[in-house]
PDB file of C-alpha atoms in Angstrom:
ATOM      1  CA  MET X  29      22.080 -19.203  -0.961  1.00  0.00           C
ATOM      2  CA  PHE X  30      21.129 -15.960  -2.704  1.00  0.00           C
ATOM      3  CA  ILE X  31      17.527 -16.878  -1.746  1.00  0.00           C
ATOM      4  CA  ASP X  32      18.534 -16.984   1.583  1.00  0.00           C
ATOM      5  CA  PHE X  33      19.542 -13.643   1.116  1.00  0.00           C
ATOM      6  CA  TRP X  34      16.862 -11.805  -0.518  1.00  0.00           C
ATOM      7  CA  ILE X  35      14.316 -13.539   1.976  1.00  0.00           C
ATOM      8  CA  ASP X  36      15.803 -12.044   4.665  1.00  0.00           C
ATOM      9  CA  ARG X  37      15.672  -8.191   2.387  1.00  0.00           C
ATOM     10  CA  LEU X  38      11.966  -9.310   1.763  1.00  0.00           C
ATOM     11  CA  GLU X  39      11.196  -9.703   5.356  1.00  0.00           C
ATOM     12  CA  ASP X  40      12.863  -7.486   7.520  1.00  0.00           C
ATOM     13  CA  PRO X  41      10.472  -5.687  10.198  1.00  0.00           C
ATOM     14  CA  PHE X  42      12.578  -2.712  10.500  1.00  0.00           C
ATOM     15  CA  GLU X  43      12.164  -1.628   6.933  1.00  0.00           C
ATOM     16  CA  MET X  44       8.477  -1.685   7.517  1.00  0.00           C
ATOM     17  CA  PHE X  45       8.502  -0.468  11.086  1.00  0.00           C
ATOM     18  CA  ALA X  46      10.117   3.215   9.314  1.00  0.00           C
ATOM     19  CA  LEU X  47       7.301   3.225   6.669  1.00  0.00           C
ATOM     20  CA  ILE X  48       4.851   2.753   9.643  1.00  0.00           C
ATOM     21  CA  GLY X  49       5.974   5.407  11.193  1.00  0.00           C
ATOM     22  CA  VAL X  50       6.146   7.776   8.297  1.00  0.00           C
ATOM     23  CA  LEU X  51       2.530   7.210   6.871  1.00  0.00           C
ATOM     24  CA  ARG X  52       1.400   8.188  10.315  1.00  0.00           C
ATOM     25  CA  SER X  53       3.647  11.604  10.528  1.00  0.00           C
ATOM     26  CA  ILE X  54       1.622  12.137   6.563  1.00  0.00           C
ATOM     27  CA  GLY X  55      -1.653  10.968   8.036  1.00  0.00           C
ATOM     28  CA  GLN X  56      -1.549  13.894  10.725  1.00  0.00           C
ATOM     29  CA  ILE X  57      -0.801  16.483   8.492  1.00  0.00           C
ATOM     30  CA  ALA X  58      -4.258  15.524   7.306  1.00  0.00           C
ATOM     31  CA  ASN X  59      -6.254  15.316   9.987  1.00  0.00           C
ATOM     32  CA  ASP X  60      -4.810  18.764  11.145  1.00  0.00           C
ATOM     33  CA  SER X  61      -6.004  19.917   7.853  1.00  0.00           C
ATOM     34  CA  LEU X  62      -9.873  17.950   8.648  1.00  0.00           C
ATOM     35  CA  SER X  63      -9.535  19.550  12.101  1.00  0.00           C
ATOM     36  CA  ARG X  64      -9.435  23.898  10.706  1.00  0.00           C
ATOM     37  CA  ARG X  65     -11.817  22.307   7.690  1.00  0.00           C
ATOM     38  CA  SER X  66     -14.089  21.630  10.608  1.00  0.00           C
ATOM     39  CA  GLU X  67     -14.161  24.255  12.942  1.00  0.00           C
ATOM     40  CA  ARG X  68     -15.603  26.014   9.859  1.00  0.00           C
ATOM     41  CA  ALA X  69     -18.809  24.109   8.460  1.00  0.00           C
ATOM     42  CA  GLY X  70     -19.139  21.408  11.597  1.00  0.00           C
ATOM     43  CA  TRP X  71     -17.457  17.660  11.278  1.00  0.00           C
ATOM     44  CA  TRP X  72     -21.157  17.364   8.899  1.00  0.00           C
ATOM     45  CA  GLY X  73     -19.044  19.896   6.487  1.00  0.00           C
ATOM     46  CA  VAL X  74     -21.527  21.070   4.105  1.00  0.00           C
ATOM     47  CA  SER X  75     -21.772  20.235   0.547  1.00  0.00           C
ATOM     48  CA  PRO X  76     -19.935  20.769  -2.278  1.00  0.00           C
ATOM     49  CA  LYS X  77     -22.104  23.685  -3.696  1.00  0.00           C
ATOM     50  CA  TYR X  78     -21.360  25.576  -0.479  1.00  0.00           C
ATOM     51  CA  TYR X  79     -17.394  24.909   0.132  1.00  0.00           C
ATOM     52  CA  SER X  80     -15.640  28.227   0.855  1.00  0.00           C
ATOM     53  CA  VAL X  81     -12.164  29.036  -1.213  1.00  0.00           C
ATOM     54  CA  GLU X  82     -10.469  27.840   2.704  1.00  0.00           C
ATOM     55  CA  ASP X  83     -12.344  24.241   1.851  1.00  0.00           C
ATOM     56  CA  GLU X  84     -11.135  23.324  -1.455  1.00  0.00           C
ATOM     57  CA  HIS X  85      -7.893  23.826   0.204  1.00  0.00           C
ATOM     58  CA  ASP X  86      -8.339  22.039   3.023  1.00  0.00           C
ATOM     59  CA  ILE X  87      -9.716  18.833   0.342  1.00  0.00           C
ATOM     60  CA  GLU X  88      -7.288  19.190  -2.102  1.00  0.00           C
ATOM     61  CA  VAL X  89      -4.686  19.177   0.706  1.00  0.00           C
ATOM     62  CA  VAL X  90      -6.013  16.248   2.050  1.00  0.00           C
ATOM     63  CA  GLU X  91      -5.713  14.707  -1.214  1.00  0.00           C
ATOM     64  CA  HIS X  92      -2.086  15.567  -1.909  1.00  0.00           C
ATOM     65  CA  VAL X  93      -1.710  14.132   1.406  1.00  0.00           C
ATOM     66  CA  ILE X  94      -3.374  10.417   1.050  1.00  0.00           C
ATOM     67  CA  GLY X  95      -1.566  10.126  -2.442  1.00  0.00           C
ATOM     68  CA  SER X  96       1.383  10.502  -0.802  1.00  0.00           C
ATOM     69  CA  GLY X  97       1.055   8.063   1.898  1.00  0.00           C
ATOM     70  CA  PHE X  98       0.159   5.462  -1.004  1.00  0.00           C
ATOM     71  CA  VAL X  99       3.495   6.186  -3.049  1.00  0.00           C
ATOM     72  CA  VAL X 100       5.575   5.988  -0.191  1.00  0.00           C
ATOM     73  CA  ALA X 101       3.514   2.717   0.567  1.00  0.00           C
ATOM     74  CA  GLN X 102       4.331   1.886  -3.254  1.00  0.00           C
ATOM     75  CA  THR X 103       7.724   1.695  -2.971  1.00  0.00           C
ATOM     76  CA  SER X 104       8.123  -1.060  -0.434  1.00  0.00           C
ATOM     77  CA  ILE X 105       5.831  -2.606  -3.175  1.00  0.00           C
ATOM     78  CA  THR X 106       7.862  -1.736  -6.237  1.00  0.00           C
ATOM     79  CA  GLN X 107      11.002  -2.996  -4.111  1.00  0.00           C
ATOM     80  CA  ALA X 108       9.362  -6.475  -2.861  1.00  0.00           C
ATOM     81  CA  VAL X 109       8.683  -6.971  -6.587  1.00  0.00           C
ATOM     82  CA  THR X 110      12.049  -5.960  -7.263  1.00  0.00           C
ATOM     83  CA  LEU X 111      13.811  -8.541  -4.891  1.00  0.00           C
ATOM     84  CA  LEU X 112      11.275 -11.417  -6.123  1.00  0.00           C
ATOM     85  CA  LYS X 113      13.146 -10.613  -9.229  1.00  0.00           C
ATOM     86  CA  ARG X 114      16.567 -10.600  -7.999  1.00  0.00           C
ATOM     87  CA  MET X 115      15.615 -13.610  -6.331  1.00  0.00           C
ATOM     88  CA  HIS X 116      14.323 -15.359  -9.449  1.00  0.00           C
ATOM     89  CA  GLU X 117      17.388 -13.979 -11.604  1.00  0.00           C
ATOM     90  CA  ASP X 118      19.906 -15.504  -8.577  1.00  0.00           C
ATOM     91  CA  ALA X 119      18.515 -18.803  -8.256  1.00  0.00           C
ATOM     92  CA  GLY X 120      18.224 -19.517 -12.323  1.00  0.00           C
ATOM     93  CA  CYS X 121      15.410 -18.875 -13.220  1.00  0.00           C
ATOM     94  CA  PRO X 122      12.679 -21.389 -11.992  1.00  0.00           C
ATOM     95  CA  VAL X 123       9.329 -21.135 -12.916  1.00  0.00           C
ATOM     96  CA  TRP X 124       8.416 -21.827  -9.063  1.00  0.00           C
ATOM     97  CA  LEU X 125       9.335 -18.219  -8.340  1.00  0.00           C
ATOM     98  CA  PRO X 126       7.164 -15.420  -9.668  1.00  0.00           C
ATOM     99  CA  LYS X 127       9.445 -12.647 -10.714  1.00  0.00           C
ATOM    100  CA  ASP X 128       6.327 -10.839 -12.722  1.00  0.00           C
ATOM    101  CA  LYS X 129       4.960  -7.227 -11.421  1.00  0.00           C
ATOM    102  CA  ALA X 130       1.265  -8.429 -11.947  1.00  0.00           C
ATOM    103  CA  VAL X 131       1.939 -12.529 -10.869  1.00  0.00           C
ATOM    104  CA  VAL X 132       3.830 -10.917  -6.861  1.00  0.00           C
ATOM    105  CA  LEU X 133       0.968  -7.857  -6.368  1.00  0.00           C
ATOM    106  CA  ASN X 134      -1.426 -10.934  -6.183  1.00  0.00           C
ATOM    107  CA  THR X 135       0.244 -13.658  -4.806  1.00  0.00           C
ATOM    108  CA  ALA X 136      -0.207 -14.378  -1.164  1.00  0.00           C
ATOM    109  CA  ALA X 137      -2.215 -10.703  -0.771  1.00  0.00           C
ATOM    110  CA  PRO X 138      -5.744 -10.729   0.481  1.00  0.00           C
ATOM    111  CA  ILE X 139      -8.309 -10.180  -1.647  1.00  0.00           C
ATOM    112  CA  HIS X 140     -10.837  -6.862  -2.091  1.00  0.00           C
ATOM    113  CA  PRO X 141     -13.815  -9.492  -2.371  1.00  0.00           C
ATOM    114  CA  ASP X 142     -15.759  -6.083  -4.607  1.00  0.00           C
ATOM    115  CA  ALA X 143     -13.106  -5.533  -6.453  1.00  0.00           C
ATOM    116  CA  GLY X 144     -11.626  -8.734  -6.908  1.00  0.00           C
ATOM    117  CA  LEU X 145      -8.878  -7.338  -7.041  1.00  0.00           C
ATOM    118  CA  SER X 146      -5.932  -8.149  -4.281  1.00  0.00           C
ATOM    119  CA  LYS X 147      -4.613  -5.731  -1.463  1.00  0.00           C
ATOM    120  CA  ILE X 148      -1.597  -4.966  -2.763  1.00  0.00           C
ATOM    121  CA  ALA X 149      -2.812  -3.957  -5.640  1.00  0.00           C
ATOM    122  CA  ILE X 150      -4.971  -1.504  -4.729  1.00  0.00           C
ATOM    123  CA  ILE X 151      -2.615   0.030  -2.997  1.00  0.00           C
ATOM    124  CA  ASN X 152      -0.342   0.292  -6.353  1.00  0.00           C
ATOM    125  CA  THR X 153      -2.225   0.746  -8.192  1.00  0.00           C
ATOM    126  CA  ALA X 154      -3.808   3.689  -5.601  1.00  0.00           C
ATOM    127  CA  ALA X 155      -0.368   5.487  -6.785  1.00  0.00           C
ATOM    128  CA  ASP X 156      -0.052   4.910 -10.131  1.00  0.00           C
ATOM    129  CA  TYR X 157      -3.249   6.894 -10.463  1.00  0.00           C
ATOM    130  CA  TYR X 158      -2.093   9.959  -8.394  1.00  0.00           C
ATOM    131  CA  LYS X 159       1.109   9.910 -10.016  1.00  0.00           C
ATOM    132  CA  HIS X 160      -0.447   9.378 -13.527  1.00  0.00           C
ATOM    133  CA  ARG X 161      -4.271  11.428 -13.784  1.00  0.00           C
ATOM    134  CA  SER X 162      -3.435  14.434 -15.004  1.00  0.00           C
ATOM    135  CA  GLU X 163      -1.703  12.555 -18.546  1.00  0.00           C
ATOM    136  CA  TRP X 164      -4.907  10.780 -19.141  1.00  0.00           C
ATOM    137  CA  LYS X 165      -7.736  11.574 -21.155  1.00  0.00           C
ATOM    138  CA  GLU X 166     -11.217  12.035 -20.669  1.00  0.00           C
ATOM    139  CA  VAL X 167     -11.580   9.341 -23.376  1.00  0.00           C
ATOM    140  CA  GLU X 168      -9.633   7.074 -21.333  1.00  0.00           C
ATOM    141  CA  TRP X 169     -12.384   6.924 -19.245  1.00  0.00           C
ATOM    142  CA  VAL X 170     -14.630   6.097 -21.527  1.00  0.00           C
ATOM    143  CA  GLY X 171     -15.535   2.113 -21.877  1.00  0.00           C
ATOM    144  CA  PRO X 172     -15.518  -0.608 -20.376  1.00  0.00           C
ATOM    145  CA  PRO X 173     -13.565  -1.888 -21.871  1.00  0.00           C
ATOM    146  CA  TYR X 174     -10.181  -0.261 -20.729  1.00  0.00           C
ATOM    147  CA  LYS X 175      -7.254   0.022 -22.335  1.00  0.00           C
ATOM    148  CA  ASN X 176      -5.098   1.309 -20.012  1.00  0.00           C
ATOM    149  CA  LYS X 177      -4.640  -1.497 -16.849  1.00  0.00           C
ATOM    150  CA  THR X 178      -4.803   1.352 -14.399  1.00  0.00           C
ATOM    151  CA  ILE X 179      -7.851   3.305 -15.614  1.00  0.00           C
ATOM    152  CA  ALA X 180      -9.287  -0.071 -15.732  1.00  0.00           C
ATOM    153  CA  ASN X 181      -8.342  -1.103 -12.040  1.00  0.00           C
ATOM    154  CA  ALA X 182      -8.718   2.624 -10.648  1.00  0.00           C
ATOM    155  CA  VAL X 183     -12.651   1.855 -11.544  1.00  0.00           C
ATOM    156  CA  GLU X 184     -12.839  -1.317 -10.410  1.00  0.00           C
ATOM    157  CA  ILE X 185     -12.294   0.751  -6.836  1.00  0.00           C
ATOM    158  CA  GLY X 186     -14.291   3.928  -7.936  1.00  0.00           C
ATOM    159  CA  LEU X 187     -11.996   6.153  -8.445  1.00  0.00           C
ATOM    160  CA  GLY X 188     -12.740   8.178 -11.389  1.00  0.00           C
ATOM    161  CA  PRO X 189     -11.288  11.103 -13.581  1.00  0.00           C
ATOM    162  CA  LYS X 190     -12.961  13.965 -11.826  1.00  0.00           C
ATOM    163  CA  GLY X 191     -14.340  14.341  -7.649  1.00  0.00           C
ATOM    164  CA  TYR X 192     -13.012  16.059  -4.089  1.00  0.00           C
ATOM    165  CA  HIS X 193     -12.323  12.584  -2.422  1.00  0.00           C
ATOM    166  CA  ASN X 194     -10.786   9.993  -4.732  1.00  0.00           C
ATOM    167  CA  MET X 195      -8.001   9.790  -2.698  1.00  0.00           C
ATOM    168  CA  GLU X 196      -9.964   9.695   0.290  1.00  0.00           C
ATOM    169  CA  SER X 197     -12.033   6.924  -1.700  1.00  0.00           C
ATOM    170  CA  ALA X 198      -8.617   4.838  -2.411  1.00  0.00           C
ATOM    171  CA  LEU X 199      -8.484   4.529   1.289  1.00  0.00           C
ATOM    172  CA  ARG X 200     -11.700   3.528   2.581  1.00  0.00           C
ATOM    173  CA  GLU X 201     -11.640   0.623  -0.219  1.00  0.00           C
ATOM    174  CA  LEU X 202      -8.782  -0.733   2.202  1.00  0.00           C
ATOM    175  CA  GLN X 203     -11.176  -0.292   5.159  1.00  0.00           C
ATOM    176  CA  ILE X 204      -9.217   2.220   6.882  1.00  0.00           C
ATOM    177  CA  TYR X 205     -11.202   5.249   8.236  1.00  0.00           C
ATOM    178  CA  ASP X 206      -9.706   7.864   9.179  1.00  0.00           C
ATOM    179  CA  TYR X 207      -6.444   9.284   8.206  1.00  0.00           C
ATOM    180  CA  ASN X 208      -3.545   7.721  10.434  1.00  0.00           C
ATOM    181  CA  MET X 209      -2.199   5.531   7.382  1.00  0.00           C
ATOM    182  CA  SER X 210      -0.722   3.697   9.435  1.00  0.00           C
ATOM    183  CA  PRO X 211      -2.460   0.262   8.626  1.00  0.00           C
ATOM    184  CA  LEU X 212      -1.304   0.603   4.738  1.00  0.00           C
ATOM    185  CA  GLY X 213       2.030  -0.507   5.900  1.00  0.00           C
ATOM    186  CA  ARG X 214       1.442  -3.375   8.043  1.00  0.00           C
ATOM    187  CA  VAL X 215      -1.234  -4.771   5.207  1.00  0.00           C
ATOM    188  CA  ILE X 216       1.858  -4.343   2.720  1.00  0.00           C
ATOM    189  CA  GLY X 217       4.148  -5.857   6.296  1.00  0.00           C
ATOM    190  CA  ASP X 218       1.635  -8.542   6.238  1.00  0.00           C
ATOM    191  CA  TRP X 219       1.900  -9.410   2.471  1.00  0.00           C
ATOM    192  CA  ARG X 220       5.644  -9.431   2.041  1.00  0.00           C
ATOM    193  CA  GLU X 221       5.771 -11.902   4.313  1.00  0.00           C
ATOM    194  CA  ALA X 222       2.632 -14.598   2.945  1.00  0.00           C
ATOM    195  CA  LEU X 223       4.913 -13.241   0.345  1.00  0.00           C
ATOM    196  CA  ALA X 224       8.303 -14.509   1.820  1.00  0.00           C
ATOM    197  CA  ASP X 225       6.568 -18.233   3.027  1.00  0.00           C
ATOM    198  CA  HIS X 226       5.030 -18.348  -0.218  1.00  0.00           C
ATOM    199  CA  VAL X 227       8.399 -18.708  -1.268  1.00  0.00           C
ATOM    200  CA  ARG X 228       9.160 -20.944   1.581  1.00  0.00           C
ATOM    201  CA  SER X 229       6.632 -23.471   0.158  1.00  0.00           C
ATOM    202  CA  GLU X 230       6.767 -23.588  -3.420  1.00  0.00           C
ATOM    203  CA  GLY X 231      10.891 -23.961  -2.753  1.00  0.00           C
ATOM    204  CA  LYS X 232       9.969 -27.134  -0.608  1.00  0.00           C
ATOM    205  CA  LYS X 233       7.908 -28.334  -2.732  1.00  0.00           C
ATOM    206  CA  HIS X 234      10.881 -28.053  -5.931  1.00  0.00           C
ATOM    207  CA  GLY X 235      13.973 -29.756  -3.268  1.00  0.00           C
ATOM    208  CA  VAL X 236      15.004 -25.897  -2.248  1.00  0.00           C
ATOM    209  CA  ASP X 237      15.542 -25.555   1.728  1.00  0.00           C
ATOM    210  CA  ILE X 238      14.991 -22.154   2.405  1.00  0.00           C
ATOM    211  CA  HIS X 239      15.948 -20.975   6.175  1.00  0.00           C
ATOM    212  CA  PRO X 240      12.363 -20.612   8.111  1.00  0.00           C
ATOM    213  CA  ARG X 241      12.094 -16.771   9.697  1.00  0.00           C
ATOM    214  CA  TYR X 242      13.635 -15.841  12.873  1.00  0.00           C
ATOM    215  CA  PRO X 243      15.928 -19.750  12.328  1.00  0.00           C
ATOM    216  CA  GLU X 244      18.887 -18.862  15.337  1.00  0.00           C
ATOM    217  CA  ASP X 245      16.872 -18.302  18.645  1.00  0.00           C
ATOM    218  CA  PRO X 246      13.477 -20.100  18.903  1.00  0.00           C
ATOM    219  CA  ASP X 247      12.414 -16.652  21.273  1.00  0.00           C
ATOM    220  CA  ALA X 248      13.563 -14.370  18.474  1.00  0.00           C
ATOM    221  CA  GLY X 249      10.635 -13.846  16.545  1.00  0.00           C
ATOM    222  CA  GLU X 250       9.168 -12.134  19.819  1.00  0.00           C
ATOM    223  CA  GLN X 251      12.061  -9.752  20.213  1.00  0.00           C
ATOM    224  CA  ALA X 252      12.588  -8.623  16.287  1.00  0.00           C
ATOM    225  CA  SER X 253       8.428  -7.953  16.233  1.00  0.00           C
ATOM    226  CA  ALA X 254       8.096  -5.949  18.978  1.00  0.00           C
ATOM    227  CA  THR X 255       7.391  -2.533  17.959  1.00  0.00           C
ATOM    228  CA  PRO X 256       9.750   0.354  19.117  1.00  0.00           C
ATOM    229  CA  PRO X 257       7.108   2.453  21.633  1.00  0.00           C
ATOM    230  CA  ALA X 258       8.193   5.441  19.518  1.00  0.00           C
ATOM    231  CA  LEU X 259       6.434   4.832  16.339  1.00  0.00           C
ATOM    232  CA  LEU X 260       2.908   2.479  18.367  1.00  0.00           C
ATOM    233  CA  GLY X 261      -0.082   4.539  19.074  1.00  0.00           C
ATOM    234  CA  ASP X 262      -2.692   3.636  20.535  1.00  0.00           C
ATOM    235  CA  ASP X 263      -4.415   1.992  18.054  1.00  0.00           C
ATOM    236  CA  ASP X 264      -1.805   0.245  16.621  1.00  0.00           C
ATOM    237  CA  VAL X 265      -0.876  -3.617  17.142  1.00  0.00           C
ATOM    238  CA  PRO X 266       2.378  -4.356  15.269  1.00  0.00           C
ATOM    239  CA  PHE X 267       3.182  -6.760  12.723  1.00  0.00           C
ATOM    240  CA  PRO X 268       3.433  -9.992  12.832  1.00  0.00           C
TER     241      PRO X 268
END
């Protein structure tokens, strides 16, 4: 069945291992910039009005690095949405299979308690903010209400048209308090597996059997989920 094929793609752990490794490497660039800045001003830093040219440069580097990390993470979200759309088409467009992007981003995803958005939607919003913020006029930030849905979501997670640390703030909203962005990959990996389980559950309700994760060998799940040691740091926990 075509659904089984797309489910396998959706929860392929090796795609997520690669994403986690790349996000960790990206985060190291941000850590290097923070270290340079700290050597000049100390770990507590100085007021923005006293930033040196070097401080401004390093802050901008960190913002670009974190923004790039969000965009890399977004590619995995976009892939998941595409897989659900293709699954929906190949299954004959059943109503129980989500296909609209906004619905998919909120299906089986953890919800941010204050913003009311799913953490997947927050990652997607942060990536879109980083890519498109220069396109938006200041008048578009006047609200509520906001005509631009991405701006509305960005405001919910504390982003604005100006400021030094917007991308860093987006990272903090996901309870990631250093620049190792590999947790973004784990959030997405957990969500993709939960999304696959949601499809299985809905399929069962409608008489469609979808194979379970690691169906051939009861021990295969443990073997397949063991992250290669080279990809793990001391603070990393492999999923699922």
